[in-house]
Tab-separated table of N, CA and C in Angstrom:
chain	number	residue	atom	x	y	z
T	1402	MET	N	0.859	-1.199	-0.006
T	1402	MET	CA	0.008	-0.003	0.008
T	1402	MET	C	0.878	1.235	0.008
T	1403	TRP	N	0.446	2.266	-0.700
T	1403	TRP	CA	1.173	3.539	-0.772
T	1403	TRP	C	0.953	4.346	0.487
T	1404	SER	N	1.917	5.189	0.807
T	1404	SER	CA	1.786	6.059	1.956
T	1404	SER	C	0.708	7.101	1.736
T	1405	THR	N	0.020	7.475	2.816
T	1405	THR	CA	-0.950	8.564	2.753
T	1405	THR	C	-0.400	9.854	3.331
T	1406	SER	N	0.870	9.866	3.698
T	1406	SER	CA	1.472	11.075	4.243
T	1406	SER	C	1.998	11.931	3.106
T	1407	HIS	N	2.190	13.206	3.384
T	1407	HIS	CA	2.633	14.186	2.412
T	1407	HIS	C	4.027	13.792	1.911
T	1408	PRO	N	4.224	13.615	0.615
T	1408	PRO	CA	5.503	13.155	0.092
T	1408	PRO	C	6.624	14.177	0.165
T	1409	LEU	N	6.318	15.476	0.366
T	1409	LEU	CA	7.377	16.496	0.445
T	1409	LEU	C	7.698	16.888	1.867
T	1410	PHE	N	6.933	16.385	2.841
T	1410	PHE	CA	7.148	16.815	4.224
T	1410	PHE	C	7.753	15.681	5.050
T	1411	LYS	N	8.684	16.037	5.897
T	1411	LYS	CA	9.228	15.102	6.859
T	1411	LYS	C	8.300	15.091	8.045
T	1412	SER	N	8.504	14.173	8.948
T	1412	SER	CA	7.630	14.090	10.138
T	1412	SER	C	7.783	15.315	11.046
T	1413	SER	N	8.901	16.045	10.902
T	1413	SER	CA	9.101	17.220	11.761
T	1413	SER	C	8.274	18.406	11.318
T	1414	GLY	N	7.658	18.312	10.123
T	1414	GLY	CA	6.818	19.382	9.650
T	1414	GLY	C	7.571	20.329	8.712
T	1415	THR	N	8.858	20.049	8.462
T	1415	THR	CA	9.554	20.884	7.513
T	1415	THR	C	9.432	20.301	6.136
T	1416	ILE	N	9.509	21.154	5.169
T	1416	ILE	CA	9.429	20.702	3.783
T	1416	ILE	C	10.824	20.248	3.363
T	1417	SER	N	10.930	19.008	2.921
T	1417	SER	CA	12.241	18.460	2.661
T	1417	SER	C	12.792	18.831	1.294
T	1418	SER	N	11.946	19.029	0.286
T	1418	SER	CA	12.518	19.271	-1.019
T	1418	SER	C	12.042	20.561	-1.670
T	1419	VAL	N	11.568	21.488	-0.850
T	1419	VAL	CA	11.136	22.772	-1.356
T	1419	VAL	C	12.075	23.830	-0.817
T	1420	PRO	N	13.076	24.244	-1.641
T	1420	PRO	CA	14.083	25.184	-1.147
T	1420	PRO	C	13.469	26.519	-0.772
T	1421	GLY	N	13.977	27.065	0.347
T	1421	GLY	CA	13.575	28.377	0.770
T	1421	GLY	C	12.213	28.412	1.416
T	1422	ASN	N	11.644	27.272	1.746
T	1422	ASN	CA	10.344	27.259	2.374
T	1422	ASN	C	10.306	26.217	3.472
T	1423	VAL	N	10.635	26.645	4.683
T	1423	VAL	CA	10.713	25.744	5.818
T	1423	VAL	C	9.450	25.830	6.606
T	1424	GLY	N	8.824	24.711	6.893
T	1424	GLY	CA	7.581	24.685	7.653
T	1424	GLY	C	7.800	25.329	9.012
T	1425	GLY	N	6.820	26.116	9.451
T	1425	GLY	CA	6.918	26.778	10.727
T	1425	GLY	C	7.602	28.144	10.628
T	1426	GLU	N	8.248	28.436	9.531
T	1426	GLU	CA	8.935	29.730	9.362
T	1426	GLU	C	7.874	30.806	9.166
T	1427	PRO	N	7.898	31.886	9.952
T	1427	PRO	CA	6.890	32.933	9.806
T	1427	PRO	C	6.854	33.481	8.380
T	1428	GLY	N	5.651	33.602	7.808
T	1428	GLY	CA	5.518	34.183	6.507
T	1428	GLY	C	5.826	33.244	5.349
T	1429	CYS	N	6.068	31.952	5.624
T	1429	CYS	CA	6.499	31.075	4.508
T	1429	CYS	C	5.396	30.853	3.493
T	1430	ASN	N	4.137	30.710	3.900
T	1430	ASN	CA	3.075	30.511	2.948
T	1430	ASN	C	2.828	31.771	2.080
T	1431	SER	N	2.807	32.927	2.729
T	1431	SER	CA	2.549	34.168	1.965
T	1431	SER	C	3.737	34.465	1.027
T	1432	GLU	N	4.939	34.171	1.468
T	1432	GLU	CA	6.123	34.383	0.605
T	1432	GLU	C	6.095	33.418	-0.577
T	1433	PHE	N	5.709	32.193	-0.338
T	1433	PHE	CA	5.591	31.223	-1.446
T	1433	PHE	C	4.566	31.741	-2.445
T	1434	LEU	N	3.424	32.246	-1.960
T	1434	LEU	CA	2.393	32.752	-2.876
T	1434	LEU	C	2.889	33.958	-3.653
T	1435	ARG	N	3.666	34.830	-3.010
T	1435	ARG	CA	4.193	36.011	-3.729
T	1435	ARG	C	5.131	35.590	-4.859
T	1436	ARG	N	6.009	34.610	-4.562
T	1436	ARG	CA	6.935	34.125	-5.581
T	1436	ARG	C	6.145	33.450	-6.729
T	1437	HIS	N	5.164	32.674	-6.355
T	1437	HIS	CA	4.337	32.001	-7.351
T	1437	HIS	C	3.575	33.026	-8.205
T	1438	ALA	N	3.067	34.062	-7.559
T	1438	ALA	CA	2.326	35.102	-8.297
T	1438	ALA	C	3.229	35.825	-9.281
T	1439	ARG	N	4.478	36.096	-8.900
T	1439	ARG	CA	5.404	36.733	-9.853
T	1439	ARG	C	5.601	35.880	-11.096
T	1440	ARG	N	5.703	34.589	-10.891
T	1440	ARG	CA	5.851	33.644	-12.009
T	1440	ARG	C	4.596	33.680	-12.892
T	1441	LEU	N	3.434	33.722	-12.261
T	1441	LEU	CA	2.183	33.752	-13.022
T	1441	LEU	C	2.013	35.076	-13.782
T	1442	VAL	N	2.487	36.176	-13.208
T	1442	VAL	CA	2.429	37.465	-13.937
T	1442	VAL	C	3.267	37.370	-15.203
T	1443	ARG	N	4.462	36.818	-15.083
T	1443	ARG	CA	5.320	36.665	-16.287
T	1443	ARG	C	4.612	35.793	-17.337
T	1444	ASN	N	4.025	34.686	-16.896
T	1444	ASN	CA	3.292	33.842	-17.835
T	1444	ASN	C	2.106	34.536	-18.453
T	1445	GLY	N	1.352	35.292	-17.641
T	1445	GLY	CA	0.204	36.001	-18.114
T	1445	GLY	C	0.470	37.069	-19.130
T	1446	ARG	N	1.677	37.642	-19.072
T	1446	ARG	CA	2.111	38.654	-20.010
T	1446	ARG	C	2.771	38.096	-21.258
T	1447	ASP	N	3.039	36.822	-21.264
T	1447	ASP	CA	3.787	36.168	-22.325
T	1447	ASP	C	3.076	36.282	-23.671
T	1448	ALA	N	3.847	36.374	-24.732
T	1448	ALA	CA	3.275	36.472	-26.091
T	1448	ALA	C	2.701	35.129	-26.582
T	1449	GLN	N	3.151	34.031	-25.973
T	1449	GLN	CA	2.632	32.712	-26.380
T	1449	GLN	C	1.287	32.477	-25.697
T	1450	PRO	N	0.221	32.285	-26.455
T	1450	PRO	CA	-1.103	32.050	-25.871
T	1450	PRO	C	-1.123	30.843	-24.942
T	1451	SER	N	-0.323	29.840	-25.195
T	1451	SER	CA	-0.302	28.645	-24.350
T	1451	SER	C	0.200	28.944	-22.948
T	1452	LYS	N	0.975	29.999	-22.778
T	1452	LYS	CA	1.438	30.405	-21.423
T	1452	LYS	C	0.480	31.429	-20.826
T	1453	ALA	N	0.030	32.372	-21.640
T	1453	ALA	CA	-0.729	33.472	-21.120
T	1453	ALA	C	-2.186	33.108	-20.780
T	1454	LEU	N	-2.824	32.369	-21.672
T	1454	LEU	CA	-4.280	32.132	-21.507
T	1454	LEU	C	-4.676	31.365	-20.253
T	1455	PRO	N	-3.941	30.346	-19.812
T	1455	PRO	CA	-4.359	29.688	-18.553
T	1455	PRO	C	-4.409	30.672	-17.360
T	1456	VAL	N	-3.442	31.560	-17.281
T	1456	VAL	CA	-3.423	32.552	-16.195
T	1456	VAL	C	-4.571	33.535	-16.352
T	1457	LEU	N	-4.792	34.018	-17.570
T	1457	LEU	CA	-5.831	34.984	-17.819
T	1457	LEU	C	-7.220	34.396	-17.593
T	1458	ARG	N	-7.406	33.148	-17.951
T	1458	ARG	CA	-8.687	32.467	-17.682
T	1458	ARG	C	-8.954	32.371	-16.193
T	1459	ARG	N	-7.927	32.071	-15.409
T	1459	ARG	CA	-8.083	31.977	-13.968
T	1459	ARG	C	-8.466	33.334	-13.373
T	1460	ILE	N	-7.881	34.401	-13.881
T	1460	ILE	CA	-8.228	35.755	-13.399
T	1460	ILE	C	-9.689	36.063	-13.677
T	1461	ILE	N	-10.145	35.715	-14.870
T	1461	ILE	CA	-11.550	35.923	-15.226
T	1461	ILE	C	-12.482	35.024	-14.390
T	1462	ASP	N	-12.112	33.748	-14.249
T	1462	ASP	CA	-12.931	32.800	-13.511
T	1462	ASP	C	-13.121	33.198	-12.027
T	1463	THR	N	-12.098	33.821	-11.450
T	1463	THR	CA	-12.219	34.237	-10.031
T	1463	THR	C	-12.875	35.594	-9.877
T	1464	GLY	N	-13.232	36.252	-10.979
T	1464	GLY	CA	-13.936	37.523	-10.899
T	1464	GLY	C	-13.072	38.709	-10.543
T	1465	VAL	N	-11.763	38.587	-10.711
T	1465	VAL	CA	-10.875	39.707	-10.404
T	1465	VAL	C	-11.095	40.869	-11.348
T	1466	MET	N	-11.371	40.584	-12.601
T	1466	MET	CA	-11.625	41.607	-13.618
T	1466	MET	C	-12.914	41.258	-14.356
T	1467	PRO	N	-14.054	41.359	-13.678
T	1467	PRO	CA	-15.316	40.890	-14.262
T	1467	PRO	C	-15.757	41.689	-15.494
T	1468	GLU	N	-15.224	42.891	-15.649
T	1468	GLU	CA	-15.640	43.718	-16.784
T	1468	GLU	C	-14.996	43.277	-18.098
T	1469	LEU	N	-13.997	42.384	-18.038
T	1469	LEU	CA	-13.250	41.983	-19.221
T	1469	LEU	C	-13.557	40.534	-19.584
T	1470	SER	N	-13.516	40.242	-20.861
T	1470	SER	CA	-13.568	38.866	-21.338
T	1470	SER	C	-12.109	38.378	-21.452
T	1471	VAL	N	-11.933	37.101	-21.649
T	1471	VAL	CA	-10.581	36.568	-21.811
T	1471	VAL	C	-9.880	37.205	-23.016
T	1472	THR	N	-10.665	37.384	-24.078
T	1472	THR	CA	-10.113	38.024	-25.290
T	1472	THR	C	-9.670	39.459	-25.013
T	1473	ASP	N	-10.483	40.215	-24.294
T	1473	ASP	CA	-10.147	41.592	-23.950
T	1473	ASP	C	-8.901	41.631	-23.066
T	1474	LEU	N	-8.835	40.733	-22.081
T	1474	LEU	CA	-7.699	40.701	-21.167
T	1474	LEU	C	-6.421	40.286	-21.914
T	1475	TYR	N	-6.551	39.347	-22.847
T	1475	TYR	CA	-5.384	38.951	-23.625
T	1475	TYR	C	-4.845	40.106	-24.411
T	1476	ALA	N	-5.729	40.950	-24.953
T	1476	ALA	CA	-5.287	42.092	-25.743
T	1476	ALA	C	-4.505	43.145	-24.886
T	1477	VAL	N	-4.810	43.179	-23.602
T	1477	VAL	CA	-4.118	44.167	-22.737
T	1477	VAL	C	-3.311	43.445	-21.635
T	1478	ARG	N	-2.839	42.245	-21.973
T	1478	ARG	CA	-2.136	41.403	-20.972
T	1478	ARG	C	-0.888	42.076	-20.420
T	1479	ASP	N	-0.284	43.015	-21.164
T	1479	ASP	CA	0.920	43.675	-20.648
T	1479	ASP	C	0.622	44.584	-19.476
T	1480	THR	N	-0.664	44.856	-19.212
T	1480	THR	CA	-1.039	45.678	-18.065
T	1480	THR	C	-1.299	44.828	-16.808
T	1481	LEU	N	-1.177	43.521	-16.950
T	1481	LEU	CA	-1.380	42.606	-15.808
T	1481	LEU	C	-0.385	42.934	-14.718
T	1482	GLN	N	-0.880	43.051	-13.478
T	1482	GLN	CA	-0.046	43.417	-12.351
T	1482	GLN	C	-0.042	42.346	-11.277
T	1483	LEU	N	0.963	42.400	-10.430
T	1483	LEU	CA	1.080	41.426	-9.339
T	1483	LEU	C	-0.141	41.445	-8.461
T	1484	LYS	N	-0.730	42.617	-8.207
T	1484	LYS	CA	-1.903	42.691	-7.348
T	1484	LYS	C	-3.091	41.910	-7.899
T	1485	HIS	N	-3.205	41.870	-9.232
T	1485	HIS	CA	-4.294	41.111	-9.854
T	1485	HIS	C	-4.129	39.601	-9.587
T	1486	VAL	N	-2.908	39.129	-9.760
T	1486	VAL	CA	-2.660	37.694	-9.589
T	1486	VAL	C	-2.735	37.314	-8.102
T	1487	LEU	N	-2.221	38.161	-7.221
T	1487	LEU	CA	-2.336	37.871	-5.770
T	1487	LEU	C	-3.813	37.790	-5.355
T	1488	HIS	N	-4.608	38.710	-5.887
T	1488	HIS	CA	-6.053	38.707	-5.586
T	1488	HIS	C	-6.696	37.384	-6.098
T	1489	MET	N	-6.279	36.979	-7.283
T	1489	MET	CA	-6.775	35.725	-7.866
T	1489	MET	C	-6.420	34.530	-6.974
T	1490	LEU	N	-5.172	34.466	-6.521
T	1490	LEU	CA	-4.744	33.373	-5.653
T	1490	LEU	C	-5.487	33.368	-4.348
T	1491	GLY	N	-5.706	34.538	-3.778
T	1491	GLY	CA	-6.507	34.631	-2.546
T	1491	GLY	C	-7.898	34.085	-2.733
T	1492	ARG	N	-8.521	34.435	-3.837
T	1492	ARG	CA	-9.874	33.895	-4.119
T	1492	ARG	C	-9.864	32.416	-4.367
T	1493	GLU	N	-8.854	31.927	-5.078
T	1493	GLU	CA	-8.755	30.462	-5.307
T	1493	GLU	C	-8.633	29.713	-3.983
T	1494	LEU	N	-8.043	30.363	-3.002
T	1494	LEU	CA	-7.859	29.714	-1.682
T	1494	LEU	C	-9.068	29.899	-0.792
T	1495	GLY	N	-10.106	30.536	-1.300
T	1495	GLY	CA	-11.350	30.653	-0.529
T	1495	GLY	C	-11.511	31.946	0.248
T	1496	PHE	N	-10.653	32.904	0.024
T	1496	PHE	CA	-10.744	34.190	0.721
T	1496	PHE	C	-11.450	35.192	-0.202
T	1497	ALA	N	-11.847	36.323	0.372
T	1497	ALA	CA	-12.479	37.368	-0.437
T	1497	ALA	C	-11.455	38.000	-1.397
T	1498	GLY	N	-10.197	37.961	-1.031
T	1498	GLY	CA	-9.145	38.534	-1.876
T	1498	GLY	C	-7.797	38.414	-1.170
T	1499	TRP	N	-6.791	39.064	-1.701
T	1499	TRP	CA	-5.447	38.971	-1.168
T	1499	TRP	C	-5.336	39.552	0.252
T	1500	GLU	N	-6.013	40.663	0.507
T	1500	GLU	CA	-5.896	41.298	1.833
T	1500	GLU	C	-6.296	40.343	2.937
T	1501	ALA	N	-7.394	39.631	2.772
T	1501	ALA	CA	-7.831	38.674	3.778
T	1501	ALA	C	-6.916	37.468	3.815
T	1502	CYS	N	-6.473	37.036	2.646
T	1502	CYS	CA	-5.589	35.854	2.539
T	1502	CYS	C	-4.260	36.064	3.238
T	1503	LYS	N	-3.628	37.199	2.984
T	1503	LYS	CA	-2.270	37.384	3.498
T	1503	LYS	C	-2.207	37.448	5.021
T	1504	HIS	N	-3.320	37.792	5.658
T	1504	HIS	CA	-3.344	37.840	7.133
T	1504	HIS	C	-3.603	36.472	7.732
T	1505	GLU	N	-4.215	35.567	6.987
T	1505	GLU	CA	-4.604	34.265	7.519
T	1505	GLU	C	-3.734	33.099	7.022
T	1506	ILE	N	-3.183	33.195	5.826
T	1506	ILE	CA	-2.552	32.046	5.179
T	1506	ILE	C	-1.337	31.523	5.939
T	1507	ASP	N	-0.600	32.391	6.608
T	1507	ASP	CA	0.587	31.911	7.325
T	1507	ASP	C	0.231	31.116	8.584
T	1508	ARG	N	-0.995	31.202	9.023
T	1508	ARG	CA	-1.455	30.406	10.166
T	1508	ARG	C	-1.880	29.008	9.773
T	1509	ARG	N	-1.955	28.756	8.497
T	1509	ARG	CA	-2.383	27.452	7.997
T	1509	ARG	C	-1.176	26.598	7.663
T	1510	GLY	N	-1.404	25.308	7.591
T	1510	GLY	CA	-0.337	24.360	7.229
T	1510	GLY	C	0.118	24.582	5.815
T	1511	ALA	N	1.363	24.250	5.531
T	1511	ALA	CA	1.924	24.439	4.191
T	1511	ALA	C	1.206	23.611	3.132
T	1512	GLU	N	0.534	22.539	3.550
T	1512	GLU	CA	-0.134	21.667	2.573
T	1512	GLU	C	-1.300	22.361	1.876
T	1513	VAL	N	-1.776	23.481	2.423
T	1513	VAL	CA	-2.838	24.231	1.759
T	1513	VAL	C	-2.412	24.779	0.386
T	1514	LEU	N	-1.121	24.840	0.166
T	1514	LEU	CA	-0.578	25.364	-1.104
T	1514	LEU	C	-0.135	24.272	-2.060
T	1515	ASP	N	-0.514	23.032	-1.768
T	1515	ASP	CA	-0.075	21.919	-2.625
T	1515	ASP	C	-0.470	22.062	-4.081
T	1516	ARG	N	-1.616	22.660	-4.337
T	1516	ARG	CA	-2.046	22.841	-5.728
T	1516	ARG	C	-0.994	23.654	-6.495
T	1517	TYR	N	-0.464	24.674	-5.861
T	1517	TYR	CA	0.526	25.545	-6.510
T	1517	TYR	C	1.876	24.860	-6.594
T	1518	ARG	N	2.208	24.061	-5.622
T	1518	ARG	CA	3.444	23.266	-5.718
T	1518	ARG	C	3.341	22.268	-6.885
T	1519	PHE	N	2.162	21.694	-7.035
T	1519	PHE	CA	1.917	20.791	-8.127
T	1519	PHE	C	2.087	21.495	-9.462
T	1520	GLU	N	1.549	22.712	-9.601
T	1520	GLU	CA	1.713	23.515	-10.820
T	1520	GLU	C	3.185	23.729	-11.149
T	1521	GLN	N	3.999	23.880	-10.110
T	1521	GLN	CA	5.439	24.137	-10.323
T	1521	GLN	C	6.221	22.867	-10.558
T	1522	GLY	N	5.579	21.727	-10.516
T	1522	GLY	CA	6.232	20.477	-10.809
T	1522	GLY	C	6.968	19.838	-9.608
T	1523	GLN	N	6.639	20.294	-8.421
T	1523	GLN	CA	7.345	19.768	-7.261
T	1523	GLN	C	6.936	18.351	-6.854
T	1524	PHE	N	5.898	17.823	-7.477
T	1524	PHE	CA	5.481	16.424	-7.237
T	1524	PHE	C	5.866	15.565	-8.445
T	1525	GLY	N	6.691	16.089	-9.322
T	1525	GLY	CA	7.000	15.410	-10.574
T	1525	GLY	C	7.744	14.098	-10.442
T	1526	ASP	N	8.394	13.870	-9.286
T	1526	ASP	CA	9.140	12.635	-9.089
T	1526	ASP	C	8.247	11.497	-8.560
T	1527	PHE	N	6.965	11.759	-8.410
T	1527	PHE	CA	6.066	10.759	-7.869
T	1527	PHE	C	5.030	10.351	-8.930
T	1528	ARG	N	4.566	9.109	-8.801
T	1528	ARG	CA	3.482	8.687	-9.676
T	1528	ARG	C	2.212	9.423	-9.359
T	1529	GLN	N	1.361	9.616	-10.375
T	1529	GLN	CA	0.153	10.420	-10.166
T	1529	GLN	C	-1.029	9.716	-10.819
T	1530	ASN	N	-2.159	9.709	-10.115
T	1530	ASN	CA	-3.426	9.238	-10.648
T	1530	ASN	C	-4.421	10.389	-10.573
T	1531	TRP	N	-5.022	10.724	-11.705
T	1531	TRP	CA	-5.963	11.833	-11.793
T	1531	TRP	C	-7.392	11.345	-11.581
T	1532	PHE	N	-8.217	12.219	-10.947
T	1532	PHE	CA	-9.635	11.904	-10.725
T	1532	PHE	C	-10.462	13.125	-11.065
T	1533	SER	N	-11.724	12.879	-11.444
T	1533	SER	CA	-12.586	13.984	-11.890
T	1533	SER	C	-13.022	14.878	-10.724
T	1534	ASP	N	-13.029	14.332	-9.495
T	1534	ASP	CA	-13.299	15.176	-8.339
T	1534	ASP	C	-12.654	14.586	-7.114
T	1535	GLU	N	-12.599	15.400	-6.053
T	1535	GLU	CA	-11.884	15.010	-4.839
T	1535	GLU	C	-12.588	13.832	-4.105
T	1536	GLN	N	-13.888	13.760	-4.164
T	1536	GLN	CA	-14.600	12.680	-3.510
T	1536	GLN	C	-14.215	11.317	-4.071
T	1537	ILE	N	-14.180	11.210	-5.369
T	1537	ILE	CA	-13.765	9.949	-6.051
T	1537	ILE	C	-12.324	9.629	-5.645
T	1538	ALA	N	-11.453	10.646	-5.607
T	1538	ALA	CA	-10.065	10.436	-5.229
T	1538	ALA	C	-9.944	9.919	-3.790
T	1539	ARG	N	-10.737	10.480	-2.902
T	1539	ARG	CA	-10.712	10.033	-1.481
T	1539	ARG	C	-11.178	8.587	-1.351
T	1540	GLU	N	-12.202	8.212	-2.086
T	1540	GLU	CA	-12.671	6.838	-2.074
T	1540	GLU	C	-11.570	5.887	-2.568
T	1541	TRP	N	-10.904	6.268	-3.635
T	1541	TRP	CA	-9.803	5.465	-4.142
T	1541	TRP	C	-8.685	5.386	-3.135
T	1542	GLN	N	-8.379	6.512	-2.509
T	1542	GLN	CA	-7.299	6.571	-1.519
T	1542	GLN	C	-7.555	5.606	-0.348
T	1543	GLN	N	-8.785	5.444	0.051
T	1543	GLN	CA	-9.105	4.558	1.177
T	1543	GLN	C	-8.615	3.144	0.944
T	1544	GLN	N	-8.663	2.710	-0.316
T	1544	GLN	CA	-8.223	1.341	-0.638
T	1544	GLN	C	-6.787	1.264	-1.113
T	1545	ASN	N	-6.295	2.335	-1.709
T	1545	ASN	CA	-4.990	2.262	-2.372
T	1545	ASN	C	-3.906	3.149	-1.785
T	1546	GLY	N	-4.286	4.067	-0.887
T	1546	GLY	CA	-3.296	4.989	-0.336
T	1546	GLY	C	-3.065	6.130	-1.256
T	1547	GLY	N	-1.963	6.848	-1.060
T	1547	GLY	CA	-1.640	8.013	-1.846
T	1547	GLY	C	-1.961	9.275	-1.094
T	1548	TYR	N	-1.423	10.351	-1.579
T	1548	TYR	CA	-1.653	11.679	-0.981
T	1548	TYR	C	-2.455	12.487	-1.970
T	1549	ILE	N	-3.608	13.016	-1.548
T	1549	ILE	CA	-4.540	13.692	-2.459
T	1549	ILE	C	-4.247	15.180	-2.509
T	1550	VAL	N	-4.148	15.712	-3.704
T	1550	VAL	CA	-4.006	17.137	-3.916
T	1550	VAL	C	-5.193	17.590	-4.768
T	1551	ALA	N	-6.000	18.507	-4.249
T	1551	ALA	CA	-7.100	19.071	-4.993
T	1551	ALA	C	-6.530	20.038	-6.009
T	1552	TYR	N	-6.998	19.943	-7.249
T	1552	TYR	CA	-6.513	20.793	-8.318
T	1552	TYR	C	-7.712	21.297	-9.085
T	1553	GLY	N	-8.191	22.477	-8.704
T	1553	GLY	CA	-9.431	23.001	-9.291
T	1553	GLY	C	-10.575	22.088	-8.887
T	1554	LYS	N	-11.372	21.653	-9.878
T	1554	LYS	CA	-12.472	20.716	-9.578
T	1554	LYS	C	-11.995	19.259	-9.603
T	1555	GLN	N	-10.790	19.040	-10.061
T	1555	GLN	CA	-10.264	17.695	-10.123
T	1555	GLN	C	-9.353	17.413	-8.891
T	1556	ALA	N	-8.820	16.222	-8.846
T	1556	ALA	CA	-7.898	15.853	-7.767
T	1556	ALA	C	-6.893	14.875	-8.337
T	1557	VAL	N	-5.727	14.865	-7.740
T	1557	VAL	CA	-4.675	13.943	-8.143
T	1557	VAL	C	-4.151	13.232	-6.889
T	1558	ALA	N	-3.962	11.920	-7.050
T	1558	ALA	CA	-3.358	11.136	-5.970
T	1558	ALA	C	-1.875	11.049	-6.287
T	1559	ILE	N	-1.075	11.513	-5.334
T	1559	ILE	CA	0.396	11.454	-5.433
T	1559	ILE	C	0.829	10.161	-4.752
T	1560	LEU	N	1.511	9.321	-5.487
T	1560	LEU	CA	1.872	8.000	-4.980
T	1560	LEU	C	3.378	7.975	-4.680
T	1561	ALA	N	3.687	7.878	-3.402
T	1561	ALA	CA	5.083	7.804	-2.942
T	1561	ALA	C	5.334	6.454	-2.318
T	1562	ASP	N	6.514	5.930	-2.530
T	1562	ASP	CA	6.853	4.618	-1.941
T	1562	ASP	C	7.024	4.732	-0.443
């Protein structure tokens, strides 16, 4: 059976393979989100639609710029700012926006950011099983193990030896 513990965390609570992000360090979750947001801003401004559109769609989906369509935002993508992406990340995490998120996120466990670690490829060394929703993934996990990461409406089981 596969382990159900987090594959990137040691039992001490520190992240073993995520450089510059030590569990328990004040501000580590918010700093991780800021670094991730900078990366997303670069992608959102990129001339290649395959890099820019996923970020721009997420901004539209979270209602950060409700007055714009994806096409309109793509046309003015060079105006995309860090504050827009931070606000998007805050909403994706269930907050009203970045202001609420930045005050609360550092009090939560580092595993709350697993979706973004997954985007960055930090689970790339592990086998992965995709599921259409988290409930189906949890049912599968009960019999087979694995560590579940929610990814939008879908979920992925990370399988570590």
